[in-house]
PDB file of C-alpha atoms and ligand atoms in Angstrom:
ATOM      1  CA  UNK A   1     124.853 106.882  85.106  1.00  0.00           C
ATOM      2  CA  UNK A   2     122.180 104.815  83.463  1.00  0.00           C
ATOM      3  CA  UNK A   3     118.513 104.284  84.081  1.00  0.00           C
ATOM      4  CA  UNK A   4     116.899 101.248  85.618  1.00  0.00           C
ATOM      5  CA  UNK A   5     113.543  99.578  85.462  1.00  0.00           C
ATOM      6  CA  UNK A   6     111.954  99.447  88.887  1.00  0.00           C
ATOM      7  CA  UNK A   7     109.345  96.735  89.236  1.00  0.00           C
ATOM      8  CA  UNK A   8     106.637  96.266  91.771  1.00  0.00           C
ATOM      9  CA  UNK A   9     106.424  92.605  92.803  1.00  0.00           C
ATOM     10  CA  UNK A  10     102.862  91.570  93.694  1.00  0.00           C
ATOM     11  CA  UNK A  11     100.444  91.817  90.788  1.00  0.00           C
ATOM     12  CA  UNK A  12     103.278  92.860  88.467  1.00  0.00           C
ATOM     13  CA  UNK A  13     105.864  90.041  88.457  1.00  0.00           C
ATOM     14  CA  UNK A  14     103.946  87.449  90.473  1.00  0.00           C
ATOM     15  CA  UNK A  15     100.245  86.791  90.803  1.00  0.00           C
ATOM     16  CA  UNK A  16      98.494  88.829  93.452  1.00  0.00           C
ATOM     17  CA  UNK A  17      98.026  86.958  96.727  1.00  0.00           C
ATOM     18  CA  UNK A  18      96.837  89.054  99.656  1.00  0.00           C
ATOM     19  CA  UNK A  19      99.540  89.137 102.344  1.00  0.00           C
ATOM     20  CA  UNK A  20     101.587  86.488 100.584  1.00  0.00           C
ATOM     21  CA  UNK A  21     103.730  84.645 103.130  1.00  0.00           C
ATOM     22  CA  UNK A  22     104.117  81.124 101.747  1.00  0.00           C
ATOM     23  CA  UNK A  23     106.600  80.307  98.942  1.00  0.00           C
ATOM     24  CA  UNK A  24     104.078  77.706  97.726  1.00  0.00           C
ATOM     25  CA  UNK A  25     101.768  80.590  96.752  1.00  0.00           C
ATOM     26  CA  UNK A  26     104.355  82.232  94.470  1.00  0.00           C
ATOM     27  CA  UNK A  27     103.336  82.102  90.794  1.00  0.00           C
ATOM     28  CA  UNK A  28     105.208  84.204  88.259  1.00  0.00           C
ATOM     29  CA  UNK A  29     102.823  85.897  85.817  1.00  0.00           C
ATOM     30  CA  UNK A  30     103.097  84.433  82.300  1.00  0.00           C
ATOM     31  CA  UNK A  31     105.622  86.337  80.219  1.00  0.00           C
ATOM     32  CA  UNK A  32     107.151  88.170  83.170  1.00  0.00           C
ATOM     33  CA  UNK A  33     110.363  86.154  83.147  1.00  0.00           C
ATOM     34  CA  UNK A  34     110.913  86.739  79.446  1.00  0.00           C
ATOM     35  CA  UNK A  35     110.195  90.458  79.899  1.00  0.00           C
ATOM     36  CA  UNK A  36     112.799  90.785  82.649  1.00  0.00           C
ATOM     37  CA  UNK A  37     115.348  88.773  80.679  1.00  0.00           C
ATOM     38  CA  UNK A  38     114.787  90.940  77.598  1.00  0.00           C
ATOM     39  CA  UNK A  39     115.229  94.144  79.594  1.00  0.00           C
ATOM     40  CA  UNK A  40     118.486  92.941  81.114  1.00  0.00           C
ATOM     41  CA  UNK A  41     119.794  91.688  77.777  1.00  0.00           C
ATOM     42  CA  UNK A  42     119.215  95.211  76.471  1.00  0.00           C
ATOM     43  CA  UNK A  43     121.311  96.599  79.320  1.00  0.00           C
ATOM     44  CA  UNK A  44     118.627  97.704  81.743  1.00  0.00           C
ATOM     45  CA  UNK A  45     119.091  96.957  85.394  1.00  0.00           C
ATOM     46  CA  UNK A  46     115.927  95.554  86.952  1.00  0.00           C
ATOM     47  CA  UNK A  47     115.209  96.307  90.595  1.00  0.00           C
ATOM     48  CA  UNK A  48     112.211  95.179  92.631  1.00  0.00           C
ATOM     49  CA  UNK A  49     110.575  97.806  94.829  1.00  0.00           C
ATOM     50  CA  UNK A  50     107.968  96.227  97.098  1.00  0.00           C
ATOM     51  CA  UNK A  51     105.878  97.201 100.108  1.00  0.00           C
ATOM     52  CA  UNK A  52     105.804  94.218 102.465  1.00  0.00           C
ATOM     53  CA  UNK A  53     103.526  95.226 105.317  1.00  0.00           C
ATOM     54  CA  UNK A  54     103.110  91.508 105.915  1.00  0.00           C
ATOM     55  CA  UNK A  55     106.400  91.771 107.851  1.00  0.00           C
ATOM     56  CA  UNK A  56     105.270  94.723 109.954  1.00  0.00           C
ATOM     57  CA  UNK A  57     102.021  92.908 110.637  1.00  0.00           C
ATOM     58  CA  UNK A  58     103.983  89.979 112.073  1.00  0.00           C
ATOM     59  CA  UNK A  59     102.793  87.509 109.425  1.00  0.00           C
ATOM     60  CA  UNK A  60     106.206  86.940 107.849  1.00  0.00           C
ATOM     61  CA  UNK A  61     109.829  87.218 108.977  1.00  0.00           C
ATOM     62  CA  UNK A  62     112.622  88.622 106.842  1.00  0.00           C
ATOM     63  CA  UNK A  63     113.960  85.061 106.556  1.00  0.00           C
ATOM     64  CA  UNK A  64     110.538  84.007 105.302  1.00  0.00           C
ATOM     65  CA  UNK A  65     110.583  86.833 102.779  1.00  0.00           C
ATOM     66  CA  UNK A  66     113.944  85.558 101.544  1.00  0.00           C
ATOM     67  CA  UNK A  67     112.313  82.164 100.957  1.00  0.00           C
ATOM     68  CA  UNK A  68     109.499  83.771  98.975  1.00  0.00           C
ATOM     69  CA  UNK A  69     112.065  85.589  96.859  1.00  0.00           C
ATOM     70  CA  UNK A  70     114.122  82.449  96.368  1.00  0.00           C
ATOM     71  CA  UNK A  71     111.026  80.740  94.976  1.00  0.00           C
ATOM     72  CA  UNK A  72     110.288  83.710  92.712  1.00  0.00           C
ATOM     73  CA  UNK A  73     113.847  83.622  91.384  1.00  0.00           C
ATOM     74  CA  UNK A  74     113.624  79.839  90.909  1.00  0.00           C
ATOM     75  CA  UNK A  75     110.565  80.369  88.703  1.00  0.00           C
ATOM     76  CA  UNK A  76     112.237  83.199  86.772  1.00  0.00           C
ATOM     77  CA  UNK A  77     115.403  81.227  86.078  1.00  0.00           C
ATOM     78  CA  UNK A  78     114.100  79.094  83.178  1.00  0.00           C
ATOM     79  CA  UNK A  79     113.502  82.345  81.267  1.00  0.00           C
ATOM     80  CA  UNK A  80     117.063  83.420  81.951  1.00  0.00           C
ATOM     81  CA  UNK A  81     115.706  86.135  84.211  1.00  0.00           C
ATOM     82  CA  UNK A  82     116.967  87.469  87.500  1.00  0.00           C
ATOM     83  CA  UNK A  83     116.836  90.848  89.199  1.00  0.00           C
ATOM     84  CA  UNK A  84     119.655  93.176  90.160  1.00  0.00           C
ATOM     85  CA  UNK A  85     118.217  94.044  93.530  1.00  0.00           C
ATOM     86  CA  UNK A  86     115.206  93.767  95.791  1.00  0.00           C
ATOM     87  CA  UNK A  87     114.174  96.627  98.079  1.00  0.00           C
ATOM     88  CA  UNK A  88     111.297  96.102 100.479  1.00  0.00           C
ATOM     89  CA  UNK A  89     109.555  98.217 103.081  1.00  0.00           C
ATOM     90  CA  UNK A  90     108.324  96.225 106.097  1.00  0.00           C
ATOM     91  CA  UNK A  91     106.164  99.005 107.528  1.00  0.00           C
ATOM     92  CA  UNK A  92     102.556  98.185 108.404  1.00  0.00           C
ATOM     93  CA  UNK A  93     100.620 101.329 107.478  1.00  0.00           C
ATOM     94  CA  UNK A  94      98.295 103.105 109.848  1.00  0.00           C
ATOM     95  CA  UNK A  95      96.449 104.960 107.091  1.00  0.00           C
ATOM     96  CA  UNK A  96      94.507 103.377 104.255  1.00  0.00           C
ATOM     97  CA  UNK A  97      94.838 106.062 101.581  1.00  0.00           C
ATOM     98  CA  UNK A  98      97.532 104.664  99.305  1.00  0.00           C
ATOM     99  CA  UNK A  99      98.102 108.086  97.730  1.00  0.00           C
ATOM    100  CA  UNK A 100      99.400 109.494 101.029  1.00  0.00           C
ATOM    101  CA  UNK A 101     103.078 109.184 101.950  1.00  0.00           C
ATOM    102  CA  UNK A 102     103.140 107.824 105.492  1.00  0.00           C
ATOM    103  CA  UNK A 103     106.854 107.002 105.445  1.00  0.00           C
ATOM    104  CA  UNK A 104     109.304 107.970 102.707  1.00  0.00           C
ATOM    105  CA  UNK A 105     110.427 104.340 102.390  1.00  0.00           C
ATOM    106  CA  UNK A 106     106.916 103.005 101.816  1.00  0.00           C
ATOM    107  CA  UNK A 107     105.342 103.534  98.403  1.00  0.00           C
ATOM    108  CA  UNK A 108     103.939 106.034  97.374  1.00  0.00           C
ATOM    109  CA  UNK A 109     107.037 107.523  99.006  1.00  0.00           C
ATOM    110  CA  UNK A 110     110.106 107.522  96.746  1.00  0.00           C
ATOM    111  CA  UNK A 111     112.549 106.317  99.420  1.00  0.00           C
ATOM    112  CA  UNK A 112     113.262 102.827  98.136  1.00  0.00           C
ATOM    113  CA  UNK A 113     113.899 104.134  94.620  1.00  0.00           C
ATOM    114  CA  UNK A 114     116.169 106.857  95.961  1.00  0.00           C
ATOM    115  CA  UNK A 115     118.090 104.298  98.024  1.00  0.00           C
ATOM    116  CA  UNK A 116     118.510 102.020  95.025  1.00  0.00           C
ATOM    117  CA  UNK A 117     119.650 104.956  92.903  1.00  0.00           C
ATOM    118  CA  UNK A 118     122.319 105.794  95.454  1.00  0.00           C
ATOM    119  CA  UNK A 119     123.428 102.188  95.927  1.00  0.00           C
ATOM    120  CA  UNK A 120     123.549 101.366  92.212  1.00  0.00           C
ATOM    121  CA  UNK A 121     124.381 104.714  90.552  1.00  0.00           C
ATOM    122  CA  UNK A 122     121.011 104.870  88.798  1.00  0.00           C
ATOM    123  CA  UNK A 123     119.831 107.901  86.822  1.00  0.00           C
ATOM    124  CA  UNK A 124     116.253 108.280  88.059  1.00  0.00           C
ATOM    125  CA  UNK A 125     115.256 110.642  85.253  1.00  0.00           C
ATOM    126  CA  UNK A 126     116.166 107.896  82.759  1.00  0.00           C
ATOM    127  CA  UNK A 127     114.312 105.209  84.742  1.00  0.00           C
ATOM    128  CA  UNK A 128     110.890 103.613  84.742  1.00  0.00           C
ATOM    129  CA  UNK A 129     108.628 102.431  87.565  1.00  0.00           C
ATOM    130  CA  UNK A 130     106.262  99.626  86.574  1.00  0.00           C
ATOM    131  CA  UNK A 131     103.402  98.559  88.822  1.00  0.00           C
ATOM    132  CA  UNK A 132      99.733  97.754  89.265  1.00  0.00           C
ATOM    133  CA  UNK A 133      98.667 100.324  91.870  1.00  0.00           C
ATOM    134  CA  UNK A 134      98.415 104.068  92.371  1.00  0.00           C
ATOM    135  CA  UNK A 135     101.127 103.877  95.033  1.00  0.00           C
ATOM    136  CA  UNK A 136     103.511 102.496  92.405  1.00  0.00           C
ATOM    137  CA  UNK A 137     102.679 105.281  89.971  1.00  0.00           C
ATOM    138  CA  UNK A 138     103.100 107.954  92.625  1.00  0.00           C
ATOM    139  CA  UNK A 139     106.327 106.456  93.980  1.00  0.00           C
ATOM    140  CA  UNK A 140     107.740 106.514  90.468  1.00  0.00           C
ATOM    141  CA  UNK A 141     106.593 110.060  89.893  1.00  0.00           C
ATOM    142  CA  UNK A 142     107.884 111.182  93.295  1.00  0.00           C
ATOM    143  CA  UNK A 143     111.286 109.748  92.380  1.00  0.00           C
ATOM    144  CA  UNK A 144     111.314 111.497  88.996  1.00  0.00           C
ATOM    145  CA  UNK A 145     110.851 108.352  86.896  1.00  0.00           C
ATOM    146  CA  UNK A 146     108.527 107.605  84.005  1.00  0.00           C
ATOM    147  CA  UNK A 147     105.705 105.293  85.040  1.00  0.00           C
ATOM    148  CA  UNK A 148     104.007 102.276  83.497  1.00  0.00           C
ATOM    149  CA  UNK A 149     100.705 100.915  84.809  1.00  0.00           C
ATOM    150  CA  UNK A 150     100.138  97.207  84.186  1.00  0.00           C
ATOM    151  CA  UNK A 151      96.596  95.816  84.137  1.00  0.00           C
ATOM    152  CA  UNK A 152      97.514  92.657  86.022  1.00  0.00           C
ATOM    153  CA  UNK A 153      96.930  92.323  89.770  1.00  0.00           C
ATOM    154  CA  UNK A 154      95.082  95.325  91.169  1.00  0.00           C
ATOM    155  CA  UNK A 155      95.673  97.049  87.818  1.00  0.00           C
ATOM    156  CA  UNK A 156      92.747  95.106  86.375  1.00  0.00           C
ATOM    157  CA  UNK A 157      90.388  97.282  88.418  1.00  0.00           C
ATOM    158  CA  UNK A 158      92.518 100.437  88.575  1.00  0.00           C
ATOM    159  CA  UNK A 159      90.216 103.434  88.889  1.00  0.00           C
ATOM    160  CA  UNK A 160      92.313 106.143  90.524  1.00  0.00           C
ATOM    161  CA  UNK A 161      92.376 109.610  89.080  1.00  0.00           C
ATOM    162  CA  UNK A 162      95.674 110.592  90.621  1.00  0.00           C
ATOM    163  CA  UNK A 163      97.428 111.074  87.286  1.00  0.00           C
ATOM    164  CA  UNK A 164     101.088 110.070  87.272  1.00  0.00           C
ATOM    165  CA  UNK A 165     100.608 107.381  84.589  1.00  0.00           C
ATOM    166  CA  UNK A 166     102.821 107.749  81.530  1.00  0.00           C
ATOM    167  CA  UNK A 167     102.025 104.401  79.914  1.00  0.00           C
ATOM    168  CA  UNK A 168      99.039 102.104  80.461  1.00  0.00           C
ATOM    169  CA  UNK A 169      99.606  98.550  79.247  1.00  0.00           C
ATOM    170  CA  UNK A 170      98.303  95.014  79.672  1.00  0.00           C
ATOM    171  CA  UNK A 171     101.124  93.397  81.563  1.00  0.00           C
ATOM    172  CA  UNK A 172     104.866  93.289  82.208  1.00  0.00           C
ATOM    173  CA  UNK A 173     105.547  91.889  78.737  1.00  0.00           C
ATOM    174  CA  UNK A 174     103.878  94.910  77.185  1.00  0.00           C
ATOM    175  CA  UNK A 175     105.669  97.234  79.607  1.00  0.00           C
ATOM    176  CA  UNK A 176     109.016  95.820  78.511  1.00  0.00           C
ATOM    177  CA  UNK A 177     108.059  96.365  74.872  1.00  0.00           C
ATOM    178  CA  UNK A 178     107.279 100.020  75.583  1.00  0.00           C
ATOM    179  CA  UNK A 179     110.597 100.494  77.364  1.00  0.00           C
ATOM    180  CA  UNK A 180     112.617  98.584  74.775  1.00  0.00           C
ATOM    181  CA  UNK A 181     111.012 100.493  71.922  1.00  0.00           C
ATOM    182  CA  UNK A 182     112.850 103.552  73.235  1.00  0.00           C
ATOM    183  CA  UNK A 183     109.775 105.429  74.283  1.00  0.00           C
ATOM    184  CA  UNK A 184     110.508 107.721  77.192  1.00  0.00           C
ATOM    185  CA  UNK A 185     107.415 109.572  78.329  1.00  0.00           C
TER     186      UNK A 185
HETATM  187 MG1   MG B   1     101.437  95.411  93.274  1.00  0.00          MG
END
């Protein structure tokens, strides 16, 4: 079993757009495609782990989400980048505290990472979770992964004191450098 790099989507791979539901609003963050391509060239599997309450809120269908992801992949392609899987949680939360696990499948719950690990034979203890919010850091920690906070998206104003951050870097490019340099925790 090998590790994987789990990536949050919004604010980590693509620019943060609140309740994104239109493919026309998809904009891959500069350097993100190259970072993903470099990770996969080095043998890492790259799996997106994303909360999509926009579905539970009735603002986007699963078919619409597929269109958003098709556009994201279209923008990643020129860098030679693609992802090995996309896991999303459609649940619309009823509580606002993003450090509280409301459902195991919604970050900060570890459920999507655990499902991916089972589906793809991933060693969670050898894996990383990269994201811009406290729920990403906690989901990674709750799954037994090392965590990388990126200062894009909500990360620019990250002020939680929940711990659970192993690496604190500027963006996905820098996160990939940390991972590729062989640093673990
Ligand atoms: Mg995010």
